[in-house]
């Protein structure tokens, strides 16, 4: 890892055209992937790229004082001042998914998040799939709140027009920097079907190939700002994009919510620890980076950019007031960052809205309901069973299902508050039901791969399964009667065809209650003084 002193030497290099200093800088930075041409022939610019992703409503710090936008603003402004003093330039980018995850944000359409990002001076954001947890009119409202561009080149409306601006060119010291937005194609399945059904999502590799000739004419540096995830084995991801399309200098990502750091062999670090060194992934001459989630880190990449060269001088994931997890005496991994007072005061008003209602205690959990604590086949968690039992009670259904991906947090030991339950179920889907005869019900369950294997992360109650695909109903293990009518309850996301499930909205017996799924679970829990996983 290059030292800070070396980096400052490199940064000062950007302010002069003397070839002798270039040679010195080459010696200092020996071993980096790109070679800078002589500054006499090709003036270079020093650029510091700052990035975050997957904020998911965490505009406020958590109960331990970790992360939070106000502390992030202090850090970003400190870096900007340092970089400007060296005569260099900064660019602040977000990898998307600003929406969904914390009630205080969700209840206000993420207004504090977008306005907070604007006050921090973000330059651009990739549109993420969770932006489509909202209808387009809400997204447009969020754009109006924002001082930065929402970028996505590969989303088209029914008329064949792009839904968002595809890219933006920034001038950084005479260097033209293109930032291109791209979103995962899987948004057509994992986005709320009611809000994405009229849009098409083109494979990012295909869209980027179309754009690259023009971008290389317009820009000296090409950055793909993506919400696609870092996966070496799939199409439509950051790694696939880098391998498929030549000429992308940097990929700033999101979606998989991981720190993208590699070891000396170029392998991903599986268990990255805050404060440890971090080197981005490198594929086909593209640097690939991602800063985990929730504003826990600000990624900082220091580059020297020539007309035909890109040299990474230093990279760090800077923790934003993260603490060590050991013992009750948690200490900050690095020195505490004092939150920006003006932004903290601005966000405090949003944090206080509805605060009393969110703190209402519904019941008490004697143990944590861990969403990952799956029972043996068929992999239903006590938390998934609890939620679907609430659906059944509310609709008087025989069977209820929900998707594992819609359960976003654990229900922790201690008081279960309105806020903690909303964090488990943040999407505000409504509960509905459909009446099927036994043959139709079996066909539906087989179509979602409930039989014989639980391939879609489905959570359910009211039925029992065995490994050989035998299905029975109720506590008395009744066989499925092909002629009897059964009621199946689910959420509006799955009913609309979310996650690739067969849509139910067109069925003549389907009824949407209009009641939010969270409310049905709250009603179930209100009848219990306390709960434990063994009960469900």
Tab-separated table of N, CA and C in Angstrom, residues 132-252:
chain	number	residue	atom	x	y	z
A	132	UNK	N	-37.314	1.516	-7.050
A	132	UNK	CA	-38.585	1.078	-7.619
A	132	UNK	C	-39.483	0.373	-6.599
A	133	UNK	N	-39.180	0.525	-5.320
A	133	UNK	CA	-40.170	0.182	-4.295
A	133	UNK	C	-41.264	1.240	-4.281
A	134	UNK	N	-41.013	2.317	-5.011
A	134	UNK	CA	-41.940	3.448	-5.107
A	134	UNK	C	-42.404	3.628	-6.549
A	135	UNK	N	-43.577	4.214	-6.747
A	135	UNK	CA	-44.000	4.533	-8.106
A	135	UNK	C	-43.127	5.637	-8.694
A	136	UNK	N	-43.191	5.763	-10.010
A	136	UNK	CA	-42.325	6.719	-10.701
A	136	UNK	C	-42.546	8.144	-10.211
A	137	UNK	N	-43.794	8.496	-9.839
A	137	UNK	CA	-44.020	9.870	-9.380
A	137	UNK	C	-43.248	10.178	-8.099
A	138	UNK	N	-43.042	9.172	-7.245
A	138	UNK	CA	-42.226	9.385	-6.039
A	138	UNK	C	-40.766	9.553	-6.422
A	139	UNK	N	-40.293	8.747	-7.367
A	139	UNK	CA	-38.902	8.884	-7.821
A	139	UNK	C	-38.668	10.266	-8.422
A	140	UNK	N	-39.633	10.754	-9.189
A	140	UNK	CA	-39.486	12.100	-9.764
A	140	UNK	C	-39.463	13.158	-8.661
A	141	UNK	N	-40.258	12.955	-7.626
A	141	UNK	CA	-40.232	13.882	-6.492
A	141	UNK	C	-38.856	13.854	-5.822
A	142	UNK	N	-38.293	12.678	-5.683
A	142	UNK	CA	-36.964	12.559	-5.091
A	142	UNK	C	-35.912	13.240	-5.959
A	143	UNK	N	-36.064	13.148	-7.272
A	143	UNK	CA	-35.147	13.864	-8.160
A	143	UNK	C	-35.237	15.371	-7.949
A	144	UNK	N	-36.448	15.873	-7.739
A	144	UNK	CA	-36.612	17.311	-7.500
A	144	UNK	C	-35.978	17.746	-6.188
A	145	UNK	N	-35.914	16.846	-5.215
A	145	UNK	CA	-35.255	17.166	-3.945
A	145	UNK	C	-33.739	17.195	-4.071
A	146	UNK	N	-33.217	16.619	-5.148
A	146	UNK	CA	-31.780	16.334	-5.242
A	146	UNK	C	-31.063	17.322	-6.141
A	147	UNK	N	-29.863	17.688	-5.734
A	147	UNK	CA	-29.038	18.602	-6.525
A	147	UNK	C	-28.144	17.845	-7.501
A	148	UNK	N	-28.203	16.517	-7.484
A	148	UNK	CA	-27.343	15.679	-8.312
A	148	UNK	C	-28.210	14.876	-9.285
A	149	UNK	N	-27.572	14.293	-10.289
A	149	UNK	CA	-28.289	13.542	-11.318
A	149	UNK	C	-28.528	12.097	-10.904
A	150	UNK	N	-29.724	11.581	-11.252
A	150	UNK	CA	-30.029	10.158	-11.192
A	150	UNK	C	-29.653	9.588	-12.557
A	151	UNK	N	-28.717	8.638	-12.605
A	151	UNK	CA	-28.221	8.128	-13.873
A	151	UNK	C	-28.602	6.657	-14.072
A	152	UNK	N	-29.095	6.338	-15.243
A	152	UNK	CA	-29.311	4.939	-15.623
A	152	UNK	C	-29.515	4.874	-17.125
A	153	UNK	N	-28.572	4.214	-17.796
A	153	UNK	CA	-28.610	4.162	-19.256
A	153	UNK	C	-29.482	3.034	-19.785
A	154	UNK	N	-29.780	2.023	-18.960
A	154	UNK	CA	-30.384	0.801	-19.503
A	154	UNK	C	-31.813	0.560	-19.038
A	155	UNK	N	-32.544	1.638	-18.662
A	155	UNK	CA	-33.972	1.529	-18.359
A	155	UNK	C	-34.749	2.307	-19.416
A	156	UNK	N	-35.709	1.622	-20.069
A	156	UNK	CA	-36.500	2.241	-21.126
A	156	UNK	C	-37.986	2.144	-20.801
A	157	UNK	N	-38.725	3.163	-21.210
A	157	UNK	CA	-40.177	3.110	-21.029
A	157	UNK	C	-40.824	2.411	-22.218
A	158	UNK	N	-42.147	2.334	-22.203
A	158	UNK	CA	-42.871	1.595	-23.244
A	158	UNK	C	-42.734	2.235	-24.621
A	159	UNK	N	-42.371	3.513	-24.669
A	159	UNK	CA	-42.179	4.202	-25.948
A	159	UNK	C	-40.746	4.067	-26.463
A	160	UNK	N	-39.906	3.330	-25.723
A	160	UNK	CA	-38.523	3.148	-26.142
A	160	UNK	C	-37.602	4.277	-25.755
A	161	UNK	N	-38.071	5.158	-24.862
A	161	UNK	CA	-37.253	6.275	-24.389
A	161	UNK	C	-36.623	5.919	-23.045
A	162	UNK	N	-35.406	6.402	-22.855
A	162	UNK	CA	-34.761	6.174	-21.563
A	162	UNK	C	-35.527	6.886	-20.455
A	163	UNK	N	-35.603	6.227	-19.303
A	163	UNK	CA	-36.339	6.777	-18.176
A	163	UNK	C	-35.512	7.824	-17.433
A	164	UNK	N	-34.190	7.697	-17.520
A	164	UNK	CA	-33.288	8.605	-16.817
A	164	UNK	C	-32.155	9.035	-17.743
A	165	UNK	N	-31.450	10.041	-17.336
A	165	UNK	CA	-30.263	10.480	-18.050
A	165	UNK	C	-29.236	9.348	-18.040
A	166	UNK	N	-28.650	8.987	-19.191
A	166	UNK	CA	-27.746	7.831	-19.211
A	166	UNK	C	-26.377	8.095	-18.603
A	167	UNK	N	-25.850	9.300	-18.819
A	167	UNK	CA	-24.517	9.603	-18.301
A	167	UNK	C	-24.349	11.111	-18.192
A	168	UNK	N	-23.283	11.485	-17.517
A	168	UNK	CA	-22.948	12.902	-17.393
A	168	UNK	C	-21.436	13.064	-17.553
A	169	UNK	N	-21.042	14.139	-18.221
A	169	UNK	CA	-19.626	14.457	-18.401
A	169	UNK	C	-19.236	15.545	-17.410
A	170	UNK	N	-18.215	15.277	-16.613
A	170	UNK	CA	-17.690	16.246	-15.662
A	170	UNK	C	-16.339	16.750	-16.156
A	171	UNK	N	-16.110	18.037	-15.986
A	171	UNK	CA	-14.816	18.635	-16.317
A	171	UNK	C	-14.010	18.752	-15.030
A	172	UNK	N	-12.920	18.026	-14.957
A	172	UNK	CA	-12.049	18.052	-13.780
A	172	UNK	C	-10.651	18.508	-14.216
A	173	UNK	N	-10.425	19.798	-14.085
A	173	UNK	CA	-9.131	20.352	-14.455
A	173	UNK	C	-8.809	20.195	-15.932
A	174	UNK	N	-9.850	20.262	-16.770
A	174	UNK	CA	-9.647	20.075	-18.199
A	174	UNK	C	-9.752	18.633	-18.644
A	175	UNK	N	-9.816	17.721	-17.688
A	175	UNK	CA	-9.998	16.301	-17.999
A	175	UNK	C	-11.490	15.996	-18.035
A	176	UNK	N	-11.954	15.360	-19.116
A	176	UNK	CA	-13.370	15.056	-19.268
A	176	UNK	C	-13.653	13.670	-18.694
A	177	UNK	N	-14.516	13.626	-17.672
A	177	UNK	CA	-14.819	12.383	-16.966
A	177	UNK	C	-16.277	12.019	-17.232
A	178	UNK	N	-16.493	10.867	-17.858
A	178	UNK	CA	-17.848	10.387	-18.125
A	178	UNK	C	-18.275	9.428	-17.025
A	179	UNK	N	-19.441	9.691	-16.435
A	179	UNK	CA	-20.024	8.800	-15.430
A	179	UNK	C	-21.320	8.244	-16.004
A	180	UNK	N	-21.365	6.920	-16.183
A	180	UNK	CA	-22.500	6.241	-16.825
A	180	UNK	C	-23.251	5.422	-15.782
A	181	UNK	N	-24.559	5.607	-15.691
A	181	UNK	CA	-25.368	4.839	-14.757
A	181	UNK	C	-25.877	3.551	-15.375
A	182	UNK	N	-25.833	2.443	-14.599
A	182	UNK	CA	-26.353	1.147	-15.041
A	182	UNK	C	-27.015	0.446	-13.861
A	183	UNK	N	-28.102	-0.267	-14.131
A	183	UNK	CA	-28.846	-0.969	-13.085
A	183	UNK	C	-28.938	-2.450	-13.429
A	184	UNK	N	-29.058	-3.301	-12.410
A	184	UNK	CA	-29.202	-4.728	-12.646
A	184	UNK	C	-30.472	-5.031	-13.440
A	185	UNK	N	-30.333	-5.914	-14.416
A	185	UNK	CA	-31.488	-6.307	-15.226
A	185	UNK	C	-32.530	-7.051	-14.383
A	186	UNK	N	-32.096	-7.641	-13.272
A	186	UNK	CA	-33.025	-8.397	-12.430
A	186	UNK	C	-34.062	-7.504	-11.764
A	187	UNK	N	-33.932	-6.179	-11.903
A	187	UNK	CA	-34.937	-5.270	-11.348
A	187	UNK	C	-36.325	-5.595	-11.894
A	188	UNK	N	-36.404	-6.112	-13.107
A	188	UNK	CA	-37.706	-6.459	-13.673
A	188	UNK	C	-38.394	-7.563	-12.879
A	189	UNK	N	-37.626	-8.324	-12.090
A	189	UNK	CA	-38.212	-9.365	-11.241
A	189	UNK	C	-38.231	-8.976	-9.766
A	190	UNK	N	-37.171	-8.333	-9.295
A	190	UNK	CA	-37.089	-8.044	-7.862
A	190	UNK	C	-37.647	-6.669	-7.508
A	191	UNK	N	-37.857	-5.806	-8.511
A	191	UNK	CA	-38.549	-4.547	-8.266
A	191	UNK	C	-40.035	-4.796	-8.067
A	192	UNK	N	-40.716	-3.853	-7.458
A	192	UNK	CA	-42.159	-4.007	-7.271
A	192	UNK	C	-42.826	-4.106	-8.643
A	193	UNK	N	-43.473	-5.244	-8.932
A	193	UNK	CA	-44.033	-5.435	-10.279
A	193	UNK	C	-45.012	-4.348	-10.700
A	194	UNK	N	-45.743	-3.779	-9.733
A	194	UNK	CA	-46.694	-2.728	-10.072
A	194	UNK	C	-45.996	-1.486	-10.608
A	195	UNK	N	-44.739	-1.306	-10.231
A	195	UNK	CA	-44.031	-0.082	-10.593
A	195	UNK	C	-43.016	-0.282	-11.715
A	196	UNK	N	-42.698	-1.525	-12.075
A	196	UNK	CA	-41.700	-1.747	-13.133
A	196	UNK	C	-42.291	-2.410	-14.371
A	197	UNK	N	-43.563	-2.775	-14.333
A	197	UNK	CA	-44.152	-3.568	-15.420
A	197	UNK	C	-44.130	-2.839	-16.769
A	198	UNK	N	-44.094	-1.530	-16.768
A	198	UNK	CA	-44.117	-0.779	-18.026
A	198	UNK	C	-42.725	-0.411	-18.529
A	199	UNK	N	-41.698	-0.897	-17.850
A	199	UNK	CA	-40.326	-0.533	-18.210
A	199	UNK	C	-39.545	-1.777	-18.621
A	200	UNK	N	-38.541	-1.588	-19.450
A	200	UNK	CA	-37.649	-2.680	-19.826
A	200	UNK	C	-36.239	-2.367	-19.334
A	201	UNK	N	-35.545	-3.419	-18.912
A	201	UNK	CA	-34.205	-3.297	-18.339
A	201	UNK	C	-33.247	-4.090	-19.222
A	202	UNK	N	-32.405	-3.382	-19.945
A	202	UNK	CA	-31.493	-3.994	-20.905
A	202	UNK	C	-30.271	-4.526	-20.167
A	203	UNK	N	-29.733	-5.651	-20.639
A	203	UNK	CA	-28.518	-6.198	-20.053
A	203	UNK	C	-27.430	-5.125	-20.051
A	204	UNK	N	-26.812	-4.838	-18.911
A	204	UNK	CA	-25.836	-3.735	-18.837
A	204	UNK	C	-24.681	-3.867	-19.824
A	205	UNK	N	-24.175	-5.095	-20.021
A	205	UNK	CA	-23.073	-5.273	-20.956
A	205	UNK	C	-23.464	-4.821	-22.366
A	206	UNK	N	-24.672	-5.165	-22.758
A	206	UNK	CA	-25.163	-4.795	-24.095
A	206	UNK	C	-25.286	-3.287	-24.233
A	207	UNK	N	-25.852	-2.644	-23.212
A	207	UNK	CA	-26.043	-1.189	-23.264
A	207	UNK	C	-24.705	-0.455	-23.273
A	208	UNK	N	-23.763	-0.947	-22.483
A	208	UNK	CA	-22.469	-0.271	-22.383
A	208	UNK	C	-21.674	-0.407	-23.678
A	209	UNK	N	-21.793	-1.551	-24.339
A	209	UNK	CA	-21.116	-1.704	-25.640
A	209	UNK	C	-21.618	-0.673	-26.646
A	210	UNK	N	-22.930	-0.417	-26.606
A	210	UNK	CA	-23.501	0.582	-27.520
A	210	UNK	C	-22.958	1.971	-27.228
A	211	UNK	N	-22.761	2.265	-25.951
A	211	UNK	CA	-22.373	3.616	-25.547
A	211	UNK	C	-20.881	3.896	-25.697
A	212	UNK	N	-20.041	2.856	-25.588
A	212	UNK	CA	-18.606	3.077	-25.463
A	212	UNK	C	-17.968	3.874	-26.602
A	213	UNK	N	-18.289	3.630	-27.869
A	213	UNK	CA	-17.631	4.431	-28.923
A	213	UNK	C	-17.861	5.927	-28.751
A	214	UNK	N	-19.078	6.312	-28.442
A	214	UNK	CA	-19.356	7.728	-28.240
A	214	UNK	C	-18.699	8.273	-26.988
A	215	UNK	N	-18.688	7.485	-25.916
A	215	UNK	CA	-18.062	7.929	-24.673
A	215	UNK	C	-16.570	8.147	-24.849
A	216	UNK	N	-15.924	7.276	-25.604
A	216	UNK	CA	-14.487	7.419	-25.810
A	216	UNK	C	-14.148	8.625	-26.672
A	217	UNK	N	-15.112	9.066	-27.477
A	217	UNK	CA	-14.931	10.305	-28.233
A	217	UNK	C	-15.098	11.524	-27.326
A	218	UNK	N	-16.053	11.432	-26.397
A	218	UNK	CA	-16.395	12.579	-25.545
A	218	UNK	C	-15.500	12.735	-24.326
A	219	UNK	N	-14.965	11.622	-23.815
A	219	UNK	CA	-14.350	11.657	-22.483
A	219	UNK	C	-12.949	11.078	-22.484
A	220	UNK	N	-12.175	11.513	-21.484
A	220	UNK	CA	-10.829	10.983	-21.265
A	220	UNK	C	-10.840	9.841	-20.254
A	221	UNK	N	-11.852	9.806	-19.397
A	221	UNK	CA	-11.975	8.786	-18.355
A	221	UNK	C	-13.421	8.311	-18.337
A	222	UNK	N	-13.629	6.990	-18.325
A	222	UNK	CA	-14.982	6.420	-18.312
A	222	UNK	C	-15.204	5.676	-17.003
A	223	UNK	N	-16.218	6.119	-16.256
A	223	UNK	CA	-16.599	5.479	-14.998
A	223	UNK	C	-18.000	4.897	-15.169
A	224	UNK	N	-18.152	3.612	-14.896
A	224	UNK	CA	-19.478	2.998	-14.841
A	224	UNK	C	-19.948	3.045	-13.388
A	225	UNK	N	-21.012	3.780	-13.150
A	225	UNK	CA	-21.599	3.899	-11.812
A	225	UNK	C	-22.787	2.944	-11.785
A	226	UNK	N	-22.664	1.838	-11.069
A	226	UNK	CA	-23.590	0.730	-11.255
A	226	UNK	C	-24.326	0.340	-9.985
A	227	UNK	N	-25.471	-0.290	-10.207
A	227	UNK	CA	-26.173	-0.994	-9.128
A	227	UNK	C	-26.476	-2.385	-9.661
A	228	UNK	N	-25.448	-3.253	-9.639
A	228	UNK	CA	-25.517	-4.562	-10.294
A	228	UNK	C	-24.942	-5.684	-9.446
A	229	UNK	N	-24.099	-5.366	-8.479
A	229	UNK	CA	-23.507	-6.388	-7.640
A	229	UNK	C	-22.190	-6.897	-8.184
A	230	UNK	N	-21.365	-7.414	-7.267
A	230	UNK	CA	-20.059	-7.961	-7.620
A	230	UNK	C	-20.156	-9.486	-7.537
A	231	UNK	N	-20.236	-10.132	-8.690
A	231	UNK	CA	-20.410	-11.587	-8.742
A	231	UNK	C	-19.607	-12.086	-9.921
A	232	UNK	N	-18.680	-13.009	-9.660
A	232	UNK	CA	-17.788	-13.459	-10.733
A	232	UNK	C	-18.436	-14.509	-11.627
A	233	UNK	N	-19.591	-15.034	-11.219
A	233	UNK	CA	-20.172	-16.159	-11.958
A	233	UNK	C	-21.473	-15.825	-12.678
A	234	UNK	N	-21.854	-14.567	-12.743
A	234	UNK	CA	-23.144	-14.210	-13.332
A	234	UNK	C	-22.975	-13.144	-14.412
A	235	UNK	N	-23.961	-13.092	-15.322
A	235	UNK	CA	-24.011	-11.989	-16.268
A	235	UNK	C	-24.665	-10.802	-15.586
A	236	UNK	N	-24.465	-9.621	-16.159
A	236	UNK	CA	-25.128	-8.437	-15.623
A	236	UNK	C	-24.583	-7.947	-14.311
A	237	UNK	N	-23.337	-8.280	-13.988
A	237	UNK	CA	-22.708	-7.825	-12.750
A	237	UNK	C	-21.493	-6.956	-13.088
A	238	UNK	N	-20.879	-6.379	-12.060
A	238	UNK	CA	-19.714	-5.530	-12.294
A	238	UNK	C	-18.573	-6.299	-12.946
A	239	UNK	N	-18.330	-7.517	-12.470
A	239	UNK	CA	-17.236	-8.318	-13.029
A	239	UNK	C	-17.533	-8.686	-14.476
A	240	UNK	N	-18.765	-9.103	-14.740
A	240	UNK	CA	-19.146	-9.443	-16.113
A	240	UNK	C	-19.027	-8.234	-17.033
A	241	UNK	N	-19.396	-7.067	-16.535
A	241	UNK	CA	-19.305	-5.841	-17.329
A	241	UNK	C	-17.855	-5.541	-17.680
A	242	UNK	N	-16.977	-5.625	-16.692
A	242	UNK	CA	-15.567	-5.336	-16.941
A	242	UNK	C	-14.974	-6.298	-17.968
A	243	UNK	N	-15.329	-7.574	-17.863
A	243	UNK	CA	-14.773	-8.574	-18.768
A	243	UNK	C	-15.337	-8.454	-20.188
A	244	UNK	N	-16.574	-7.992	-20.289
A	244	UNK	CA	-17.257	-7.977	-21.588
A	244	UNK	C	-17.005	-6.712	-22.396
A	245	UNK	N	-16.682	-5.611	-21.725
A	245	UNK	CA	-16.592	-4.316	-22.413
A	245	UNK	C	-15.220	-3.701	-22.161
A	246	UNK	N	-14.452	-3.502	-23.215
A	246	UNK	CA	-13.139	-2.867	-23.095
A	246	UNK	C	-13.301	-1.354	-22.939
A	247	UNK	N	-12.369	-0.752	-22.227
A	247	UNK	CA	-12.315	0.704	-22.167
A	247	UNK	C	-12.951	1.336	-20.946
A	248	UNK	N	-13.573	0.540	-20.067
A	248	UNK	CA	-14.117	1.100	-18.822
A	248	UNK	C	-12.962	1.219	-17.826
A	249	UNK	N	-12.685	2.415	-17.386
A	249	UNK	CA	-11.541	2.626	-16.492
A	249	UNK	C	-11.861	2.251	-15.051
A	250	UNK	N	-13.065	2.620	-14.588
A	250	UNK	CA	-13.429	2.425	-13.181
A	250	UNK	C	-14.889	1.981	-13.121
A	251	UNK	N	-15.184	1.037	-12.244
A	251	UNK	CA	-16.564	0.638	-11.970
A	251	UNK	C	-16.830	0.863	-10.486
A	252	UNK	N	-17.756	1.771	-10.196
A	252	UNK	CA	-18.167	2.059	-8.820
A	252	UNK	C	-19.524	1.404	-8.625
